[in-house]
């Protein structure tokens, strides 16, 4: 389908009925319930993938809105153990109240961290927009003093990221490297895709050269290829890194090949009722999807 048409669809989708956007969501979200997430993760595990599960939701307006995600995260952590599925947990601090009250957010976060520790699992703190970078890294530092199996995320579009990684470098430090998804000003963030890619590779190498653990989160085949070459030529052991991708992004063949070549591949599996903003972001990242949805929509109608 023509690019201009897909771009046109992306611009008009926000005006579309929610059920139509739901057709996108189906590709990116495991479902609305924890049972949906368990089913998807079990299926991924059977295919050789590990997972990171995330309860959908972010910016909230009232602290009472943190109660549900908190319950859901505690339940998720418990269920990962009881169902014996292979998954860790990712979360966004804004969902726990970060933009409203940092102390209350810490209280919420600590409850989840303690549960993760009890279950001997791993907790990844997602990175949000640049206004929250410092406070998120502070949360990570504090969390690390309580439990070692916690990691943060660094965005290769931010100028500051190399310095941030250097500040935290220590053996076993576990960092997810991604490009970054928020709109950031040229004063603080690279805008050129080539620069963002170069910085991504620099950050991964920085981790791997300094006994860190690199979680390489990208669908960019050039980066994946460059990392594979670097790992191979430097004999980096398989327990020092992993590749990560978002559930539903159409790079299955590459992911399957990575698994069959012995690399760990973790799929980010979101679930929950709050699928709308997440799916809209995914759609903006890949306008071609709008064309697929359009086709799906008419296939459904013509059945
Ligand atoms: C596991 C994981 C966790 C992440 N966590 C964070 C986080 O905590 N904070 C943050 O700011 N960002 C996060 N991101 C998002 C990341 O920053 C990028 O915005 C996103 O991954 C797109 O960049 P890319 O590296 O895949 O490269 P791109 O150059 O954007 O994409 C490479 C190719 O993949 C396709 N593609 C990329 N994304 C999608 C998509 N969603 N759907 C369909 N096709 C797609 C593109 O069309 C292109 O063909 C995460 C990404 C992943 C994979």
CSV table of C-alpha atoms and ligand atoms in Angstrom, one decimal:
chain,number,residue,atom,x,y,z
A,1,UNK,CA,0.0,0.0,0.0
A,2,UNK,CA,1.4,3.5,-0.9
A,3,UNK,CA,3.4,5.3,1.8
A,4,UNK,CA,1.4,8.5,1.5
A,5,UNK,CA,-1.8,6.5,2.0
A,6,UNK,CA,-0.4,4.9,5.2
A,7,UNK,CA,0.7,8.3,6.5
A,8,UNK,CA,-2.7,9.7,5.8
A,9,UNK,CA,-4.2,6.8,7.7
A,10,UNK,CA,-1.9,7.4,10.7
A,11,UNK,CA,-3.1,11.0,10.8
A,12,UNK,CA,-6.7,10.1,10.6
A,13,UNK,CA,-6.7,7.0,12.9
A,14,UNK,CA,-7.0,9.1,16.1
A,15,UNK,CA,-10.4,10.2,14.8
A,16,UNK,CA,-11.3,6.6,14.0
A,17,UNK,CA,-13.7,4.6,16.3
A,18,UNK,CA,-11.9,2.8,19.1
A,19,UNK,CA,-12.8,-0.6,17.8
A,20,UNK,CA,-10.9,0.1,14.6
A,21,UNK,CA,-7.8,1.0,16.6
A,22,UNK,CA,-8.4,-2.2,18.5
A,23,UNK,CA,-7.4,-4.0,15.3
A,24,UNK,CA,-3.9,-2.5,15.8
A,25,UNK,CA,-3.9,-3.3,19.5
A,26,UNK,CA,-4.5,-7.0,18.8
A,27,UNK,CA,-1.1,-7.1,17.2
A,28,UNK,CA,0.8,-5.4,20.0
A,29,UNK,CA,-1.0,-6.3,23.2
A,30,UNK,CA,-1.4,-9.8,24.6
A,31,UNK,CA,-4.9,-9.1,25.8
A,32,UNK,CA,-6.8,-7.3,28.6
A,33,UNK,CA,-6.2,-9.8,31.3
A,34,UNK,CA,-3.4,-11.5,33.2
A,35,UNK,CA,-4.6,-14.8,31.8
A,36,UNK,CA,-4.1,-13.5,28.3
A,37,UNK,CA,-0.5,-12.5,29.1
A,38,UNK,CA,0.2,-15.9,30.7
A,39,UNK,CA,-1.1,-17.6,27.6
A,40,UNK,CA,1.0,-15.5,25.2
A,41,UNK,CA,4.2,-15.9,27.4
A,42,UNK,CA,3.7,-19.6,27.6
A,43,UNK,CA,3.5,-19.8,23.9
A,44,UNK,CA,6.6,-17.6,23.5
A,45,UNK,CA,8.5,-19.7,26.0
A,46,UNK,CA,7.6,-22.9,24.0
A,47,UNK,CA,9.2,-21.2,21.0
A,48,UNK,CA,12.4,-20.5,22.9
A,49,UNK,CA,11.8,-16.8,23.8
A,50,UNK,CA,11.8,-15.3,27.3
A,51,UNK,CA,9.6,-12.3,28.1
A,52,UNK,CA,9.2,-9.1,30.1
A,53,UNK,CA,5.7,-8.4,31.0
A,54,UNK,CA,4.2,-5.0,31.5
A,55,UNK,CA,0.9,-3.7,32.8
A,56,UNK,CA,-0.4,-1.1,30.3
A,57,UNK,CA,-0.8,2.4,31.6
A,58,UNK,CA,1.2,5.5,32.2
A,59,UNK,CA,0.5,9.2,33.1
A,60,UNK,CA,-2.2,9.4,35.7
A,61,UNK,CA,-4.0,12.4,37.2
A,62,UNK,CA,-4.9,11.2,40.7
A,63,UNK,CA,-3.0,9.0,43.2
A,64,UNK,CA,-6.1,6.8,43.6
A,65,UNK,CA,-5.4,5.6,40.0
A,66,UNK,CA,-2.2,3.9,41.2
A,67,UNK,CA,-4.1,1.3,43.3
A,68,UNK,CA,-5.1,-0.8,40.3
A,69,UNK,CA,-1.7,-1.0,38.6
A,70,UNK,CA,-0.1,-1.7,42.0
A,71,UNK,CA,-2.4,-4.6,42.5
A,72,UNK,CA,-1.9,-5.8,39.0
A,73,UNK,CA,1.9,-5.7,39.3
A,74,UNK,CA,1.8,-7.7,42.6
A,75,UNK,CA,-0.5,-10.2,41.0
A,76,UNK,CA,1.6,-10.4,37.9
A,77,UNK,CA,4.8,-11.1,39.9
A,78,UNK,CA,3.0,-13.8,42.0
A,79,UNK,CA,1.5,-15.4,38.9
A,80,UNK,CA,4.8,-15.6,37.0
A,81,UNK,CA,6.1,-17.8,39.8
A,82,UNK,CA,3.0,-19.8,40.4
A,83,UNK,CA,2.5,-20.5,36.6
A,84,UNK,CA,6.2,-21.2,36.2
A,85,UNK,CA,6.5,-19.0,33.1
A,86,UNK,CA,9.8,-17.5,32.0
A,87,UNK,CA,9.3,-13.7,32.3
A,88,UNK,CA,10.6,-10.8,34.2
A,89,UNK,CA,8.7,-7.5,34.8
A,90,UNK,CA,8.9,-4.0,33.3
A,91,UNK,CA,7.1,-1.0,34.7
A,92,UNK,CA,6.7,2.7,34.2
A,93,UNK,CA,7.0,4.9,37.3
A,94,UNK,CA,4.4,7.4,36.1
A,95,UNK,CA,1.9,4.6,36.4
A,96,UNK,CA,2.7,4.5,40.1
A,97,UNK,CA,2.3,8.3,40.6
A,98,UNK,CA,5.7,9.8,39.7
A,99,UNK,CA,4.4,13.0,38.2
A,100,UNK,CA,2.2,13.6,41.3
A,101,UNK,CA,4.1,12.5,44.4
A,102,UNK,CA,7.5,11.0,44.4
A,103,UNK,CA,7.4,9.7,48.0
A,104,UNK,CA,4.1,7.9,47.4
A,105,UNK,CA,5.5,6.5,44.2
A,106,UNK,CA,8.4,5.1,46.0
A,107,UNK,CA,6.1,3.4,48.5
A,108,UNK,CA,4.2,1.8,45.6
A,109,UNK,CA,7.3,0.9,43.8
A,110,UNK,CA,9.0,-0.6,46.9
A,111,UNK,CA,6.0,-3.0,47.4
A,112,UNK,CA,6.5,-4.3,43.9
A,113,UNK,CA,10.3,-4.5,44.4
A,114,UNK,CA,9.9,-6.5,47.6
A,115,UNK,CA,7.5,-8.9,45.8
A,116,UNK,CA,10.0,-9.3,42.9
A,117,UNK,CA,12.8,-10.0,45.4
A,118,UNK,CA,10.6,-12.6,47.3
A,119,UNK,CA,10.0,-14.3,43.9
A,120,UNK,CA,13.7,-14.0,42.9
A,121,UNK,CA,12.7,-12.3,39.7
A,122,UNK,CA,14.1,-9.2,37.9
A,123,UNK,CA,12.5,-5.8,37.6
A,124,UNK,CA,13.2,-3.4,34.8
A,125,UNK,CA,12.3,0.3,35.2
A,126,UNK,CA,11.2,1.7,31.8
A,127,UNK,CA,12.5,5.1,30.9
A,128,UNK,CA,10.0,7.8,30.1
A,129,UNK,CA,10.5,11.4,28.8
A,130,UNK,CA,13.6,13.5,29.6
A,131,UNK,CA,11.9,15.4,32.4
A,132,UNK,CA,11.9,12.2,34.3
A,133,UNK,CA,15.3,10.8,33.5
A,134,UNK,CA,17.0,12.1,36.7
A,135,UNK,CA,14.3,10.9,39.1
A,136,UNK,CA,14.1,7.5,37.3
A,137,UNK,CA,17.8,7.0,37.7
A,138,UNK,CA,17.5,8.0,41.4
A,139,UNK,CA,14.8,5.3,41.9
A,140,UNK,CA,17.1,2.8,40.2
A,141,UNK,CA,20.0,3.7,42.5
A,142,UNK,CA,17.8,3.4,45.6
A,143,UNK,CA,16.2,0.1,44.3
A,144,UNK,CA,19.6,-1.4,43.7
A,145,UNK,CA,20.6,-0.8,47.3
A,146,UNK,CA,17.6,-3.0,48.3
A,147,UNK,CA,17.8,-5.7,45.6
A,148,UNK,CA,20.4,-6.5,43.0
A,149,UNK,CA,18.2,-7.8,40.2
A,150,UNK,CA,16.9,-4.5,39.0
A,151,UNK,CA,17.8,-2.6,35.8
A,152,UNK,CA,17.1,0.7,34.1
A,153,UNK,CA,16.8,1.8,30.5
A,154,UNK,CA,19.0,4.2,28.5
A,155,UNK,CA,17.9,6.1,25.4
A,156,UNK,CA,20.5,6.5,22.6
A,157,UNK,CA,18.9,9.7,21.3
A,158,UNK,CA,19.8,11.6,24.5
A,159,UNK,CA,23.1,13.4,24.5
A,160,UNK,CA,23.5,12.6,28.2
A,161,UNK,CA,23.2,8.8,27.9
A,162,UNK,CA,26.9,8.0,27.6
A,163,UNK,CA,27.6,9.9,30.8
A,164,UNK,CA,24.7,8.3,32.6
A,165,UNK,CA,25.9,4.8,31.7
A,166,UNK,CA,29.5,5.7,32.8
A,167,UNK,CA,28.1,6.9,36.1
A,168,UNK,CA,26.5,3.6,36.8
A,169,UNK,CA,29.1,1.3,35.3
A,170,UNK,CA,29.8,-1.6,37.6
A,171,UNK,CA,30.1,-5.4,37.1
A,172,UNK,CA,26.8,-6.9,36.2
A,173,UNK,CA,25.0,-3.6,35.8
A,174,UNK,CA,21.9,-4.4,33.7
A,175,UNK,CA,20.9,-1.8,31.2
A,176,UNK,CA,18.3,-1.9,28.4
A,177,UNK,CA,19.5,0.2,25.5
A,178,UNK,CA,16.9,1.6,23.2
A,179,UNK,CA,16.6,4.5,20.8
A,180,UNK,CA,14.0,6.3,22.8
A,181,UNK,CA,10.4,7.0,21.9
A,182,UNK,CA,9.5,10.4,23.2
A,183,UNK,CA,9.7,13.7,21.3
A,184,UNK,CA,12.8,15.5,22.6
A,185,UNK,CA,14.3,18.8,21.7
A,186,UNK,CA,17.5,19.0,19.5
A,187,UNK,CA,19.1,20.8,22.5
A,188,UNK,CA,19.3,17.5,24.4
A,189,UNK,CA,18.6,14.8,21.8
A,190,UNK,CA,20.1,13.6,18.5
A,191,UNK,CA,17.5,13.9,15.7
A,192,UNK,CA,19.6,12.3,13.0
A,193,UNK,CA,18.7,8.6,12.8
A,194,UNK,CA,22.4,7.7,11.9
A,195,UNK,CA,23.7,9.5,15.0
A,196,UNK,CA,21.0,7.7,17.2
A,197,UNK,CA,22.1,4.4,15.7
A,198,UNK,CA,25.9,5.2,16.2
A,199,UNK,CA,25.2,6.2,19.8
A,200,UNK,CA,23.2,3.0,20.4
A,201,UNK,CA,26.1,0.9,19.3
A,202,UNK,CA,28.5,2.9,21.4
A,203,UNK,CA,26.4,2.4,24.5
A,204,UNK,CA,26.1,-1.3,24.0
A,205,UNK,CA,29.8,-1.6,23.5
A,206,UNK,CA,30.4,0.5,26.6
A,207,UNK,CA,28.4,-2.0,28.7
A,208,UNK,CA,29.9,-5.1,27.2
A,209,UNK,CA,33.5,-3.8,27.5
A,210,UNK,CA,33.0,-3.0,31.2
A,211,UNK,CA,31.4,-6.2,32.5
A,212,UNK,CA,27.9,-4.9,32.2
A,213,UNK,CA,24.9,-6.7,30.9
A,214,UNK,CA,23.4,-5.2,27.7
A,215,UNK,CA,19.7,-5.7,26.8
A,216,UNK,CA,19.7,-4.7,23.2
A,217,UNK,CA,16.1,-3.4,22.6
A,218,UNK,CA,15.6,-2.7,18.9
A,219,UNK,CA,13.9,-3.8,15.7
A,220,UNK,CA,16.6,-2.1,13.6
A,221,UNK,CA,18.2,-4.9,11.6
A,222,UNK,CA,21.4,-2.9,11.0
A,223,UNK,CA,21.9,-2.5,14.8
A,224,UNK,CA,21.0,-6.2,15.4
A,225,UNK,CA,23.5,-7.2,12.8
A,226,UNK,CA,26.3,-4.9,14.1
A,227,UNK,CA,25.7,-6.2,17.7
A,228,UNK,CA,25.8,-9.8,16.6
A,229,UNK,CA,29.1,-9.2,14.8
A,230,UNK,CA,30.6,-7.4,17.8
A,231,UNK,CA,29.5,-10.1,20.2
A,232,UNK,CA,31.0,-12.8,17.9
A,233,UNK,CA,34.3,-11.1,17.2
A,234,UNK,CA,34.8,-10.3,20.9
A,235,UNK,CA,33.7,-13.7,22.2
A,236,UNK,CA,31.1,-12.1,24.5
A,237,UNK,CA,29.5,-14.9,26.5
A,238,UNK,CA,25.8,-15.4,26.1
A,239,UNK,CA,25.0,-14.6,29.7
A,240,UNK,CA,26.2,-11.0,29.2
A,241,UNK,CA,23.6,-9.7,26.9
A,242,UNK,CA,20.1,-10.3,25.3
A,243,UNK,CA,18.1,-9.0,22.4
A,244,UNK,CA,14.7,-7.5,23.1
A,245,UNK,CA,11.7,-6.8,20.9
A,246,UNK,CA,8.2,-5.6,21.3
A,247,UNK,CA,5.4,-8.2,21.0
A,248,UNK,CA,3.8,-8.0,17.6
A,249,UNK,CA,6.6,-6.1,15.7
A,250,UNK,CA,6.9,-8.1,12.5
A,251,UNK,CA,10.6,-9.2,12.6
A,252,UNK,CA,9.8,-12.9,13.5
A,253,UNK,CA,12.3,-14.4,11.2
A,254,UNK,CA,15.2,-12.4,12.7
A,255,UNK,CA,14.1,-13.2,16.2
A,256,UNK,CA,13.7,-16.9,15.4
A,257,UNK,CA,17.1,-17.0,13.9
A,258,UNK,CA,18.7,-15.2,16.9
A,259,UNK,CA,17.2,-17.9,19.2
A,260,UNK,CA,18.4,-20.7,17.0
A,261,UNK,CA,21.9,-19.2,17.0
A,262,UNK,CA,21.9,-19.4,20.8
A,263,UNK,CA,21.1,-15.8,21.7
A,264,UNK,CA,18.6,-14.9,24.5
A,265,UNK,CA,15.7,-13.1,23.0
A,266,UNK,CA,13.2,-11.4,25.3
A,267,UNK,CA,9.8,-10.2,24.1
A,268,UNK,CA,8.1,-7.3,25.8
A,269,UNK,CA,4.5,-8.4,26.4
A,270,UNK,CA,2.1,-5.7,27.6
A,271,UNK,CA,-1.4,-6.5,28.8
A,272,UNK,CA,-4.3,-4.6,30.3
A,273,UNK,CA,-7.3,-2.5,29.5
A,274,UNK,CA,-5.2,0.6,28.8
A,275,UNK,CA,-4.2,-0.5,25.3
A,276,UNK,CA,-5.2,2.6,23.3
A,277,UNK,CA,-2.3,5.1,23.9
A,278,UNK,CA,0.3,2.2,23.7
A,279,UNK,CA,-1.2,1.1,20.3
A,280,UNK,CA,-1.3,4.6,18.9
A,281,UNK,CA,2.4,5.0,19.7
A,282,UNK,CA,3.2,1.7,17.9
A,283,UNK,CA,1.2,2.8,14.9
A,284,UNK,CA,3.0,6.2,14.7
A,285,UNK,CA,6.3,4.3,14.7
A,286,UNK,CA,5.4,2.2,11.7
A,287,UNK,CA,2.9,3.9,9.4
A,288,UNK,CA,2.9,0.8,7.2
A,289,UNK,CA,0.8,-0.9,9.9
A,290,UNK,CA,-2.0,1.5,9.2
A,291,UNK,CA,-2.2,-0.1,5.7
A,292,UNK,CA,-2.4,-3.6,7.3
A,293,UNK,CA,-5.2,-2.5,9.6
A,294,UNK,CA,-7.1,-1.0,6.8
A,295,UNK,CA,-6.7,-4.3,4.9
A,296,UNK,CA,-7.6,-6.3,8.0
A,297,UNK,CA,-10.7,-4.2,8.5
A,298,UNK,CA,-12.0,-4.8,5.0
A,299,UNK,CA,-11.1,-8.5,5.2
A,300,UNK,CA,-13.2,-8.8,8.3
A,301,UNK,CA,-16.0,-6.9,6.7
A,302,UNK,CA,-16.0,-9.0,3.5
A,303,UNK,CA,-16.1,-12.3,5.4
B,1,LIG,C1,11.8,-4.3,24.4
B,1,LIG,C2,11.7,-2.8,24.2
B,1,LIG,C3,11.6,-1.9,25.2
B,1,LIG,C4,11.5,-0.5,25.1
B,1,LIG,N1,11.5,0.3,26.2
B,1,LIG,C5,11.5,1.6,26.0
B,1,LIG,C6,11.6,2.5,27.1
B,1,LIG,O1,11.7,2.1,28.3
B,1,LIG,N2,11.7,3.8,26.8
B,1,LIG,C7,11.7,4.4,25.6
B,1,LIG,O2,11.7,5.6,25.4
B,1,LIG,N3,11.5,3.5,24.5
B,1,LIG,C8,11.5,2.2,24.7
B,1,LIG,N4,11.4,1.4,23.6
B,1,LIG,C9,11.1,1.9,22.3
B,1,LIG,C10,12.4,2.3,21.5
B,1,LIG,O3,13.0,3.4,22.2
B,1,LIG,C11,12.0,2.7,20.1
B,1,LIG,O4,11.2,3.8,20.1
B,1,LIG,C12,11.4,1.6,19.3
B,1,LIG,O5,12.0,0.4,19.6
B,1,LIG,C13,11.7,1.9,17.8
B,1,LIG,O6,13.1,1.9,17.5
B,1,LIG,P1,13.9,0.8,16.8
B,1,LIG,O7,15.2,0.7,17.5
B,1,LIG,O8,13.1,-0.5,16.7
B,1,LIG,O9,14.3,1.3,15.4
B,1,LIG,P2,13.4,2.0,14.2
B,1,LIG,O10,14.4,2.5,13.3
B,1,LIG,O11,12.4,2.9,14.8
B,1,LIG,O12,12.7,0.7,13.6
B,1,LIG,C14,13.4,-0.3,12.9
B,1,LIG,C15,12.4,-1.0,12.1
B,1,LIG,O13,11.4,-1.6,12.9
B,1,LIG,C16,10.1,-1.1,12.6
B,1,LIG,N5,9.4,-0.8,13.8
B,1,LIG,C17,10.0,-0.2,14.9
B,1,LIG,N6,9.1,-0.1,15.9
B,1,LIG,C18,8.0,-0.7,15.4
B,1,LIG,C19,6.7,-0.9,16.0
B,1,LIG,N7,6.4,-0.6,17.2
B,1,LIG,N8,5.8,-1.6,15.2
B,1,LIG,C20,6.1,-2.0,14.0
B,1,LIG,N9,7.3,-1.8,13.4
B,1,LIG,C21,8.2,-1.2,14.1
B,1,LIG,C22,10.3,0.2,11.9
B,1,LIG,O14,9.2,0.5,11.0
B,1,LIG,C23,11.6,-0.1,11.1
B,1,LIG,O15,11.3,-0.8,9.9
B,1,LIG,C24,11.5,0.0,23.8
B,1,LIG,C25,11.7,-0.9,22.7
B,1,LIG,C26,11.8,-2.2,22.8
B,1,LIG,C27,12.0,-3.1,21.6
